[in-house]
XYZ file of C-alpha atoms in Angstrom:
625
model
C 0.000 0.000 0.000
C 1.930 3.015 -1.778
C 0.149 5.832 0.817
C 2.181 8.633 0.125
C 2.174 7.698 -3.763
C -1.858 7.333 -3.649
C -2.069 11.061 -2.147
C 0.495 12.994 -4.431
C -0.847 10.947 -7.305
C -4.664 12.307 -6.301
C -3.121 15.944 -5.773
C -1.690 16.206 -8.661
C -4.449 14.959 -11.330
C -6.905 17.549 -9.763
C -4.759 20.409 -8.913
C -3.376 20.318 -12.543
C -6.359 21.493 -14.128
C -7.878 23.415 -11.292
C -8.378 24.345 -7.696
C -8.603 22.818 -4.146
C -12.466 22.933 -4.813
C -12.553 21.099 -7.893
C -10.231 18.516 -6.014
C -12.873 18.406 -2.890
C -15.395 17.606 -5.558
C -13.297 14.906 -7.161
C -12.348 13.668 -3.708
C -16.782 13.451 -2.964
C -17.255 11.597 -5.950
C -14.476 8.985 -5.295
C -15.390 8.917 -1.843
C -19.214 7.980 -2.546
C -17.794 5.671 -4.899
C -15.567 3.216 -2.566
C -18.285 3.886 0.262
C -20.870 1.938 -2.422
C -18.386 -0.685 -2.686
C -17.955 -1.425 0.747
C -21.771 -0.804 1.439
C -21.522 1.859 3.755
C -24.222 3.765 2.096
C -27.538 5.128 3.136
C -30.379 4.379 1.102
C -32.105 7.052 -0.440
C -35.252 8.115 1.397
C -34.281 6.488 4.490
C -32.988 7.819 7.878
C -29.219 8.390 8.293
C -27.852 5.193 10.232
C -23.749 5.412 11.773
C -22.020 2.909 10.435
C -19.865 0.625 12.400
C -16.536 2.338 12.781
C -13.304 0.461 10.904
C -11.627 -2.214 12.447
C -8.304 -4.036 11.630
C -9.845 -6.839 10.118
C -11.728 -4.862 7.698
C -8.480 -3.251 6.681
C -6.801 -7.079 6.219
C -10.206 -8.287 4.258
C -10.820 -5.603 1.683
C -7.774 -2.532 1.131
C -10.548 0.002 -0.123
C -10.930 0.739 3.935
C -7.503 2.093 3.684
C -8.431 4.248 0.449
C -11.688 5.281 2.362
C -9.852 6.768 5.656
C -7.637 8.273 3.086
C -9.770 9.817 0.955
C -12.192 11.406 4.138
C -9.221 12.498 5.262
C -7.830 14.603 1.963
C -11.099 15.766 1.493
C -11.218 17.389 5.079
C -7.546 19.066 3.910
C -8.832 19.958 0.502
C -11.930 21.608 1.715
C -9.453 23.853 4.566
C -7.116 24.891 1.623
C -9.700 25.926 -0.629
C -10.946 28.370 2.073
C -7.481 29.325 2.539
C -6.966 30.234 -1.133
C -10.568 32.289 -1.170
C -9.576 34.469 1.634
C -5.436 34.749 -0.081
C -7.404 35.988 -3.577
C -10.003 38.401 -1.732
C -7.310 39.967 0.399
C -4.046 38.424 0.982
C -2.764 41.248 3.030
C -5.278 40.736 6.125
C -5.221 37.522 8.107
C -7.675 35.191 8.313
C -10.039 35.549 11.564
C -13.198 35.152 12.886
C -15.500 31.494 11.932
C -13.055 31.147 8.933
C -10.352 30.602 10.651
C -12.096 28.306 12.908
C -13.515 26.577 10.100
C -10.093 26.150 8.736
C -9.072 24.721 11.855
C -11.982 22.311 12.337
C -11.411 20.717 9.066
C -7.401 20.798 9.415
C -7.894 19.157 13.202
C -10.715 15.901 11.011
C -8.084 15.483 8.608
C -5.745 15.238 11.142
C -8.106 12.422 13.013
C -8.497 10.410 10.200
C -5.137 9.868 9.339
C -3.772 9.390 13.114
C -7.075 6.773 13.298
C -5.726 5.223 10.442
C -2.021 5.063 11.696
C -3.233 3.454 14.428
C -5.132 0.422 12.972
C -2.105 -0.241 10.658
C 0.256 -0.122 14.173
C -1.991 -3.643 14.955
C -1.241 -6.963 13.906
C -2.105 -6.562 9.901
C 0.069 -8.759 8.011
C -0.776 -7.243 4.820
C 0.647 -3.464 6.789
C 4.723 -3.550 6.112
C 6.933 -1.441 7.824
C 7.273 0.883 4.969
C 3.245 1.491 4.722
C 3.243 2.003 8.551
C 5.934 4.760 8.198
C 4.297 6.546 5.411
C 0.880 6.944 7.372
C 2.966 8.277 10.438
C 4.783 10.474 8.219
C 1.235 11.726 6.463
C -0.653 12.185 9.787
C 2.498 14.450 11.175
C 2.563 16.458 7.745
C -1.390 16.513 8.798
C -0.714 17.548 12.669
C 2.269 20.270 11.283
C -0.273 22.397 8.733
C -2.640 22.281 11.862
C 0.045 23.844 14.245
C 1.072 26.059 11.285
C -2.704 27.921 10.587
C -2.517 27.719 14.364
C 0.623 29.861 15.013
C 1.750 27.169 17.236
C 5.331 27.064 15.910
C 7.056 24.653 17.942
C 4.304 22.594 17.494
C 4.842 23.053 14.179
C 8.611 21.617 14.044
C 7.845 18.876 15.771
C 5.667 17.901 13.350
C 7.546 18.681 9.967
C 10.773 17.596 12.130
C 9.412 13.754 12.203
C 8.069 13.904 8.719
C 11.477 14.751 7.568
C 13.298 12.042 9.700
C 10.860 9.675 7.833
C 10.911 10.943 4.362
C 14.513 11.022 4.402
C 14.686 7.586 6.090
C 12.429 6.351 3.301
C 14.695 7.799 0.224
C 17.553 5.806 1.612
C 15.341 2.509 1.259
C 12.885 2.837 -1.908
C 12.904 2.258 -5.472
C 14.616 5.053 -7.762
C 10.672 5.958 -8.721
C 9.666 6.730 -4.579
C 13.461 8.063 -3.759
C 12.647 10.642 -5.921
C 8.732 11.135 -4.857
C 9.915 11.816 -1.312
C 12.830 14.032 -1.795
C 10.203 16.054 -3.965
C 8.261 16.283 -0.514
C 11.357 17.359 1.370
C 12.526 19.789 -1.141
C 8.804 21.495 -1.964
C 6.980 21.257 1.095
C 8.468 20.154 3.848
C 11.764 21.680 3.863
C 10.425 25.573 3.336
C 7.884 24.874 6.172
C 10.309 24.166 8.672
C 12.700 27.271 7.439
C 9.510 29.562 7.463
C 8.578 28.036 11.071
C 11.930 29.057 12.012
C 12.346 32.225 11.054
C 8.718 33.104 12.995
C 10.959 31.793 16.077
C 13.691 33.896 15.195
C 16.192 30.899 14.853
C 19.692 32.139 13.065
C 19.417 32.160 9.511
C 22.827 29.840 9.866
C 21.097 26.926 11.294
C 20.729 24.186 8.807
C 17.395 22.164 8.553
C 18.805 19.185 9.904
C 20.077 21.427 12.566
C 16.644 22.067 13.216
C 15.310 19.069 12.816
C 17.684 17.708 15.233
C 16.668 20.438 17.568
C 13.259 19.945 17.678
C 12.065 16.428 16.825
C 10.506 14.472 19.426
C 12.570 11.642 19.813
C 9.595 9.722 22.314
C 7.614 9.638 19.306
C 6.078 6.206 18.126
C 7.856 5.911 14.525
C 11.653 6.977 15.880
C 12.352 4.308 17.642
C 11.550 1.828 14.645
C 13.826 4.010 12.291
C 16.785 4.560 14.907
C 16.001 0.655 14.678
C 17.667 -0.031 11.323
C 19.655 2.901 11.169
C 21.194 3.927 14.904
C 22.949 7.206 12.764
C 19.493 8.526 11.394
C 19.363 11.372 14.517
C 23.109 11.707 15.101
C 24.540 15.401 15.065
C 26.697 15.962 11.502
C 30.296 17.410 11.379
C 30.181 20.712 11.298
C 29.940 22.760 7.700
C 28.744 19.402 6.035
C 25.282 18.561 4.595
C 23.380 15.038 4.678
C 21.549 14.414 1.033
C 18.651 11.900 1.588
C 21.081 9.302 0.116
C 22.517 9.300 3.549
C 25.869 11.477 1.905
C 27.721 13.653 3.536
C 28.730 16.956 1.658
C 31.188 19.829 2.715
C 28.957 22.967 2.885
C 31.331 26.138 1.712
C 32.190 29.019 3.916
C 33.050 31.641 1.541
C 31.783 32.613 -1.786
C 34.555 34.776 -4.398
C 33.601 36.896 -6.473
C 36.527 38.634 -8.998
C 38.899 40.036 -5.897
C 36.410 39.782 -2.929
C 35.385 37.083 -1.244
C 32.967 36.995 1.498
C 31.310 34.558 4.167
C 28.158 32.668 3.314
C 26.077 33.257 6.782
C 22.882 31.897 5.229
C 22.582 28.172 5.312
C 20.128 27.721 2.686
C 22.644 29.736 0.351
C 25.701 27.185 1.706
C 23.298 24.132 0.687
C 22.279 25.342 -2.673
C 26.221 26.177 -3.443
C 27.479 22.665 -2.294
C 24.340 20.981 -4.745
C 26.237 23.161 -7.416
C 29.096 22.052 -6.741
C 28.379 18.213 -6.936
C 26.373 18.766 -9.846
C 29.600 20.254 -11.694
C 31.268 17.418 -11.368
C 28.633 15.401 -12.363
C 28.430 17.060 -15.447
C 32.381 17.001 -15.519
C 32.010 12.786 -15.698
C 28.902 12.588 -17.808
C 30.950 15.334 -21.040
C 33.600 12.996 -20.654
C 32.127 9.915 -22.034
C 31.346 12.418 -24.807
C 27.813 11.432 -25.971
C 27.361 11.167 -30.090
C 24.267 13.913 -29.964
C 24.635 17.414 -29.342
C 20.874 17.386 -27.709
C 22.361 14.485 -25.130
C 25.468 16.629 -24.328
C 22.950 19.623 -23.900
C 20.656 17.463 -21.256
C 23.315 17.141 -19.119
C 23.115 20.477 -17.884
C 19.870 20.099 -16.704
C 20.987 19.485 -13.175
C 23.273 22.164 -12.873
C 20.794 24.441 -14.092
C 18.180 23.710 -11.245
C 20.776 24.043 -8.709
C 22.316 27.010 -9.818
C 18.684 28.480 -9.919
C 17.592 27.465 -6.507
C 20.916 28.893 -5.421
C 19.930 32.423 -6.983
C 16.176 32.075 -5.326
C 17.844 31.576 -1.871
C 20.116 34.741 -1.990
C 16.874 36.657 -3.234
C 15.137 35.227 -0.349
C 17.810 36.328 2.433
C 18.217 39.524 0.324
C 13.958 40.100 0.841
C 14.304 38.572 4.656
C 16.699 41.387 5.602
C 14.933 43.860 3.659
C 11.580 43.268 5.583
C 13.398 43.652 8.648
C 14.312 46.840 8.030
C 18.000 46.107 7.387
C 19.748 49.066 5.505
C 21.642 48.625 1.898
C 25.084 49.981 3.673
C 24.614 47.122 6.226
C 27.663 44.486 5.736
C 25.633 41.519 5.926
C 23.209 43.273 2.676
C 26.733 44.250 0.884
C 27.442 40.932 1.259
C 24.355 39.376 0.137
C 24.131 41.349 -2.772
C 27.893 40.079 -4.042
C 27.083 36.402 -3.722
C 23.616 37.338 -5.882
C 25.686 38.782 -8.361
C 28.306 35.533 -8.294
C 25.510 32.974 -8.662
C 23.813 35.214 -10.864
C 27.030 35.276 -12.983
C 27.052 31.254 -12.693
C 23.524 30.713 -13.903
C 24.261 32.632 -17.002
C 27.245 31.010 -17.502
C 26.224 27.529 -17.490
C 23.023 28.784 -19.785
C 25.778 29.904 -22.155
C 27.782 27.118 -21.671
C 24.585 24.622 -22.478
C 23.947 26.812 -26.235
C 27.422 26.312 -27.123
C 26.903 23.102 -26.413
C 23.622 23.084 -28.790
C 25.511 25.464 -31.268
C 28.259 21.984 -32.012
C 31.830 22.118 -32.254
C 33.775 24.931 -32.116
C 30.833 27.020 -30.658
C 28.971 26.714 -34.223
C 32.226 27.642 -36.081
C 32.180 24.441 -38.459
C 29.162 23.698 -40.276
C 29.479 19.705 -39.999
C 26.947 17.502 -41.833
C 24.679 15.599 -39.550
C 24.992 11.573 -39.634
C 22.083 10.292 -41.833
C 20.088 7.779 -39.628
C 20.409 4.443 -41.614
C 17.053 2.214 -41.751
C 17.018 -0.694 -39.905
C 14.987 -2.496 -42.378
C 16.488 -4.289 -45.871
C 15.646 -3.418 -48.769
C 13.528 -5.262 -51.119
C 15.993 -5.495 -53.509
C 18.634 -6.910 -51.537
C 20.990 -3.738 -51.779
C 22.794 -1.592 -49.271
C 20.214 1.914 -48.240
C 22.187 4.643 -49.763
C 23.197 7.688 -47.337
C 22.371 11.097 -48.768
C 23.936 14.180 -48.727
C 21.766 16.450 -46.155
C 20.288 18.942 -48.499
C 20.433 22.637 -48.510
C 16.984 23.045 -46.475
C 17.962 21.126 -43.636
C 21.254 23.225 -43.381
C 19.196 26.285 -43.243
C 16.871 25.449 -40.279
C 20.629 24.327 -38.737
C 21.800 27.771 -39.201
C 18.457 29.029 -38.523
C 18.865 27.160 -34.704
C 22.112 28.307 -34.055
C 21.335 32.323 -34.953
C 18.264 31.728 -32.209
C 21.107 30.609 -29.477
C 23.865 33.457 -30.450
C 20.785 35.716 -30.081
C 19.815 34.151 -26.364
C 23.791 34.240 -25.564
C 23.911 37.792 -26.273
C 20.612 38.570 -24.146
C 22.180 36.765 -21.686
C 25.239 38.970 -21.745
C 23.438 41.955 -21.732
C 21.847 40.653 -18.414
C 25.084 40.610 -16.577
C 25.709 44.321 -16.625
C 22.458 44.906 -14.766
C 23.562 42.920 -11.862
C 24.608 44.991 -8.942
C 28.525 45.811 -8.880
C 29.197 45.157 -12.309
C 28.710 48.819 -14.049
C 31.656 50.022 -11.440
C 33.889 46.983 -12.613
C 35.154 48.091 -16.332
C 37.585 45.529 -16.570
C 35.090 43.363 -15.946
C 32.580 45.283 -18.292
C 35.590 45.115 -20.725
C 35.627 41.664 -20.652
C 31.949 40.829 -21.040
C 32.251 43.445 -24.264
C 34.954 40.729 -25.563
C 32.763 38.102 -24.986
C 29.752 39.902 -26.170
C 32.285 40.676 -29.831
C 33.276 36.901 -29.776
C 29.667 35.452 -29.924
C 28.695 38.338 -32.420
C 31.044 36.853 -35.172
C 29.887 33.416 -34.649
C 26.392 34.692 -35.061
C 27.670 36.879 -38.381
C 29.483 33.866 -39.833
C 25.995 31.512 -39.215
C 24.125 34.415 -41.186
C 26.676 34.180 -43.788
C 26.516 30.754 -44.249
C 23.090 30.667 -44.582
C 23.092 33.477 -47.869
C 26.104 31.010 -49.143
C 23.794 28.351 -49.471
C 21.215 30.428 -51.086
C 23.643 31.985 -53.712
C 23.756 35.176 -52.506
C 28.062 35.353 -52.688
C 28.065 39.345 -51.853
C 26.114 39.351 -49.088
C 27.633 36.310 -47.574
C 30.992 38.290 -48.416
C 29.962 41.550 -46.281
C 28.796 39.457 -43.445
C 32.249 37.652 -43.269
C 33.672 40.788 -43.206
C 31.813 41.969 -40.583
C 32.325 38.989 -38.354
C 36.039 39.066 -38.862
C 36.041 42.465 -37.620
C 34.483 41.329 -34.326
C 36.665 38.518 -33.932
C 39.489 40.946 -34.624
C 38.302 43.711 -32.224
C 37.492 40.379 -29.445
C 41.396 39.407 -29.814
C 42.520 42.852 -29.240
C 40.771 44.210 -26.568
C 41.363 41.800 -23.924
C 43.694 38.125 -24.019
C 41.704 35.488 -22.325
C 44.040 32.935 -20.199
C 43.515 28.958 -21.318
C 41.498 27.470 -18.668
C 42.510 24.032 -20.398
C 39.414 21.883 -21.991
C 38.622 19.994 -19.042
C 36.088 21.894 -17.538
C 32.390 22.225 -19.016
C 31.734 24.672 -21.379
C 30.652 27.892 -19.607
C 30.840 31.916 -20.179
C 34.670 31.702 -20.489
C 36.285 32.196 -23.621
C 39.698 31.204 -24.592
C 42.319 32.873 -26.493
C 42.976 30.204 -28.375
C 39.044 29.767 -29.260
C 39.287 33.419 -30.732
C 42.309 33.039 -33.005
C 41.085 29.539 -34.176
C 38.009 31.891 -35.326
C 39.959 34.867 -36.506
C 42.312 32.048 -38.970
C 38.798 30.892 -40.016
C 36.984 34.101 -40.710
C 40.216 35.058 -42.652
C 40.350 31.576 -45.403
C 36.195 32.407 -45.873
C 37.115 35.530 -46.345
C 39.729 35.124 -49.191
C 37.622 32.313 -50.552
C 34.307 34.214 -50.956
C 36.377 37.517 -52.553
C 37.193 34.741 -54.867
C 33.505 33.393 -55.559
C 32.466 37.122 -55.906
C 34.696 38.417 -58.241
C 34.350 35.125 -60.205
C 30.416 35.783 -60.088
C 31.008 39.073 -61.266
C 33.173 38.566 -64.522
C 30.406 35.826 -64.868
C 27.935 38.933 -64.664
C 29.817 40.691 -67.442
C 30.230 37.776 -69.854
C 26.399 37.948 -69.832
C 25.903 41.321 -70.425
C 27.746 41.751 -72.600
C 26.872 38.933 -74.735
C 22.750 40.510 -74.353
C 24.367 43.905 -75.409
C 25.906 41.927 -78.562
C 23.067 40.296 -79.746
C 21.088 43.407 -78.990
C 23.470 45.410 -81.535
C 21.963 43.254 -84.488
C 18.561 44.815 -83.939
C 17.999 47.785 -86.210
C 16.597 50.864 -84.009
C 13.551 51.149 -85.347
C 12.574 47.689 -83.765
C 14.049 48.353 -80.432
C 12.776 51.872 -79.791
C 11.376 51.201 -76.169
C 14.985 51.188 -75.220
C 16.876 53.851 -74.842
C 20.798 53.693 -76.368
C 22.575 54.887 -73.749
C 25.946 53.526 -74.714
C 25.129 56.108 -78.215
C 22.851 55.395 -81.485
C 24.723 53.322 -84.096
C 23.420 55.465 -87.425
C 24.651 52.167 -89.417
C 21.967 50.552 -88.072
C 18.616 52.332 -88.386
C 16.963 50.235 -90.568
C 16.796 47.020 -92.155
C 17.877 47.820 -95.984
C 17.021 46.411 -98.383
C 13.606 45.006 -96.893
C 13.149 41.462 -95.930
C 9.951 39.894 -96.891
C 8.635 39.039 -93.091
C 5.576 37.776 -91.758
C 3.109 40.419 -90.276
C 0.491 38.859 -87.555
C -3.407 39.525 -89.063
C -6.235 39.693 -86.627
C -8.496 36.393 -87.706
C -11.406 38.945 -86.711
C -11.254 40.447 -89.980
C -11.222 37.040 -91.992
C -14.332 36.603 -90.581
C -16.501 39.487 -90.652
C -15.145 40.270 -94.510
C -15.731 36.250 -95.690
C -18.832 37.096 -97.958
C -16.965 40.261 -99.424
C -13.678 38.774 -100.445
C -12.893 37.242 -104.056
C -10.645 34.044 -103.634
C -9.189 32.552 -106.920
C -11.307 29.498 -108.073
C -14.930 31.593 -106.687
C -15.962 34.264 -108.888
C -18.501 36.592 -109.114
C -21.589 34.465 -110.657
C -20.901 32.076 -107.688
C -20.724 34.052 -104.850
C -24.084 36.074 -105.843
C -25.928 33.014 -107.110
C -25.299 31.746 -103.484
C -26.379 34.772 -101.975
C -29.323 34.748 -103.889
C -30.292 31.149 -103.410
C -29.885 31.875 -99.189
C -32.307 34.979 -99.728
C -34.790 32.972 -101.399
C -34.670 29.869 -98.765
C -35.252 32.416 -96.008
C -38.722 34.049 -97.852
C -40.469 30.497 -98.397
C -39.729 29.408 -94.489
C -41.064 32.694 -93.599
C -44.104 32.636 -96.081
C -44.555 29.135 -94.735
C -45.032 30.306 -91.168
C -47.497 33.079 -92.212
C -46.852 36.736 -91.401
C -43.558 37.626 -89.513
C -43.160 38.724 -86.202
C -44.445 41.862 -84.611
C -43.695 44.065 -81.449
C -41.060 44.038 -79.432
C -39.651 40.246 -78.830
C -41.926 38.636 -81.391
C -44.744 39.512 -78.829
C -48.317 40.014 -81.475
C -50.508 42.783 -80.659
């Protein structure tokens, strides 16, 4: 019985597509459907009758009893939240008093009661209740107990509660599947774990502590489920070495102290800041392993900076946090601990750009997009009917485009990107530093001129492929110039730095297109003069008078006026005429006699039919009077 699985998995179909009310509606509806099931349902028209209340041997006969304490109880939460998020949307500023707030409280305190009810029956002898399923209802029913003593104020209360949730959860991660490990670090990282820091900072703990520090502090170790986990692992409660971090996966990681930043380097008093840093760090060298065994796609490389990406990003969202926690309290912007704050933001600001660059040059292919390498042609796996060998193309000119097309989109997000830095705080003042990012800023530029180029290369437009190059071998130029970039060496993941060696492999490069397209252009231009001049020659042979919607503005050859003596030449006639004049024209063979004794013999035909008919028509239309 997956418990905690069952209740994220109903949470998030229904919250997905709306609110905590459409969930409480969901959550009636499932409810009257196990209640059927089990017949525990009043007939219609008949007087409301309690049922008998659950006992362990309905739980061991039919597992819907479990679903059914489960499901009262999430509809008890559900219904508590969705008054909670009226009252945040009507006015979010005031808090919540009066019968709301008790209301909130009643339904917090039966959710709360169903789930420690249900704890309690799977505590008996139930063969079918593991030790796992027993530990995920206490868990649930203190995540229950902990939103109760947080609408309540009661903040002690409150991490005691979230305190033995996280022993379990974390306890749990060591010993599930891959699928649950990650389910309940979710928990920790989403709910639980910003509960107990919020909890804390209403007690006015140090921003330093840790949250197993206060976990630790605050857990009640006579509780009914600590015993069983200090059970199978005696370490689970035991205090950490100091500046070190447990990870659910029961590692222990060296927290840093300090943060640098260019020539300063200052102390990281915020815990949550410390934590986020030493995920970074791991996930660097993570990423360090996976580029080494150098996966085939460019997309695969790119996925590996997923991880680093999150990190660096909750690392950025806990300096704005301490930044907005000092604020609130009134702390001034000359205060050393705000100075201080705002040069880490700006450091793992700096880092979260970086390793966004880093993952678009990885996107852009070798040489940051420099070569334009053809993509390996996917060979079918089937034979062909004929017996022979599938024959690889060439990629063709329109799949090179939307190439080119992707890689201009990723110089364009790399230059936003650099753009972005100078707005962080402390970086204006800097100008070797701003210096530097110009460099950069010229570097990716070129690439992003030379992609351009490319692309009017394979379209046959040589000049303005030829300007382009130019251009882009005038940033690369300026790049080299301004500022020499130290080798960092190749073995750490692409980021924000750039190489001198990078820029005069692109410089070299810019300078062979270069040559070769003033090449192509001047050959396309002679080309261009061959032609026109050959139209201009057979244009000469034309007298004047037949050309006389041009205008001679190389001079009017008087040799040529006219055609003299005349050709005979064909004229065009208008058919038209042929037949209007066909009665009127003599053609040898037809003379005279002929063509009036058949007029004659038609005007005679036409008097009988109309004598036949009697008189002729009269009026308008052939209407009689």
């Amino acid at each position: 019985m997956d418990i905690t699985k069952f209740i994220v998995t109903q949470r998030n179909k229904s919250l997905l597509v709306g609110d905590y009310g459409l969930y409480r509606k969901q959550l009636s509806r499932r409810l009257l459907i196990v209640r059927r099931r089990l017949g525990r349902t009043s007939a219609n028209g008949r007087k409301y009758v309690a049922k008998a209340p659950i006992t362990a041997e309905d739980i061991s006969s039919n597992h819907d009893f479990v679903h059914l304490l489960l499901l009262t109880s999430e509809r008890a939460w559900a219904h508590a939240m969705y008054m909670k998020s009226m009252h945040s949307a009507d006015s979010a500023a005031k808090p919540i008093t009066g019968s709301t707030r008790k209301h909130i409280l009643s339904r917090l305190h039966k959710a709360e009661e169903s789930a420690a009810f249900l704890t309690e029956l799977l505590s008996t002898d139930i063969k079918e209740a593991s030790r796992h399923t027993i530990l995920e209802a206490g868990a649930y029913r203190s995540s229950l107990r902990g939103s109760l003593n947080f609408e309540s104020a009661k903040w002690e209360k409150c991490l005691q509660s979230y305190s033995e949730v996280h022993v379990i959860y974390t306890e749990l991660a060591k010993s599930s599947r891959s699928g649950s490990n990650d389910l309940f670090r979710d928990l920790l990282s989403n709910t639980i774990d910003p509960s107990i820091r919020y909890a804390a900072y209403q007690l006015r703990l140090p921003r330093t502590l840790s949250i197993r520090s206060i976990v630790l502090r605050f857990i009640d170790r006579t509780s009914k489920h600590i015993p069983e986990i200090l059970k199978s692992n005696p370490d689970a409660l035991s205090e950490d070495v100091a500046g070190t971090k447990r990870e659910p996966n029961d590692e222990a990681r060296d927290l840093p102290k300090t943060i640098n930043w260019r020539s300063r380097t200052v102390k990281l008093e915020d815990a949550s800041i410390a934590q986020a840093l030493a995920t970074v760090s791991s996930a660097e060298q993570k990423l360090t392993s996976l580029l080494s065994s150098e996966p085939e796609m460019a997309k695969d490389r790119a996925s590996t900076y997923d991880e680093i990406l999150i990190s660096s990003q909750d690392a950025v969202d806990a300096t704005k946090t301490a930044i907005d926690e000092l604020t609130a309290d009134g702390v001034a912007q000359s205060d050393q601990r705000m100075q201080a704050l705002q040069i880490t933001r700006t450091a793992v600001n700096y880092a979260l750009v970086g390793w966004r660059i880093g993952r678009n040059r990885i996107l852009c292919g070798s040489q940051d997009g420099a070569a334009l390498e053809a993509e390996s042609a996917k060979k079918s796996k089937k034979p062909r009917t004929d017996g022979k060998e599938w024959v690889v193309r060439e990629e063709g000119s329109g799949r090179k485009l939307a190439r080119l097309r992707e890689r201009v989109v990723l110089y364009d997000s790399t230059l936003q990107s650099l753009d972005s830095i100078k707005e962080l705080p402390g970086v204006a003042g800097d100008q070797s530093f701003v210096q530097e990012l110009d460099s950069k800023r010229l570097y990716f530029a070129a690439l992003r001129c030379l992609a351009i180029a490319r692309s009017h290369d394979l379209t046959g437009n040589p000049k303005n492929s030829l300007a382009l190059l130019a251009r882009a071998a005038s940033l690369s130029s300026q790049a080299n110039s301004t500022v020499s970039f130290p080798d960092h060496g190749t073995e750490k993941p692409p980021n924000l730095d750039v190489t001198a060696k990078q820029i005069q492999s692109l410089r070299h490069l810019l300078k062979g297109l270069v040559a070769q397209h003033r090449a192509l252009v001047e050959i396309h231009n002679l080309d261009a003069d061959v032609n026109q001049a050959s139209k201009a020659t057979a244009k000469s042979y034309v007298p004047l008078l037949e050309r006389l919607e041009e205008y001679p503005s190389s001079g009017v050859d008087l040799g040529n006026l006219v055609t003299y003596p005349p050709q005979l030449t064909p004229i065009p006639i208008k058919p038209l005429f042929l037949d209007v004049a066909w009665n009127y024209i003599e053609y040898p063979g037809r003379g005279t006699s002929v063509t009036a004794a058949g007029s004659n013999g038609i005007v005679d035909s036409t008097k009988k039919q109309v004598e036949a008919k009697g008189e002729g028509r009269k009026g308008w239309f052939g209407f009689g009077r």
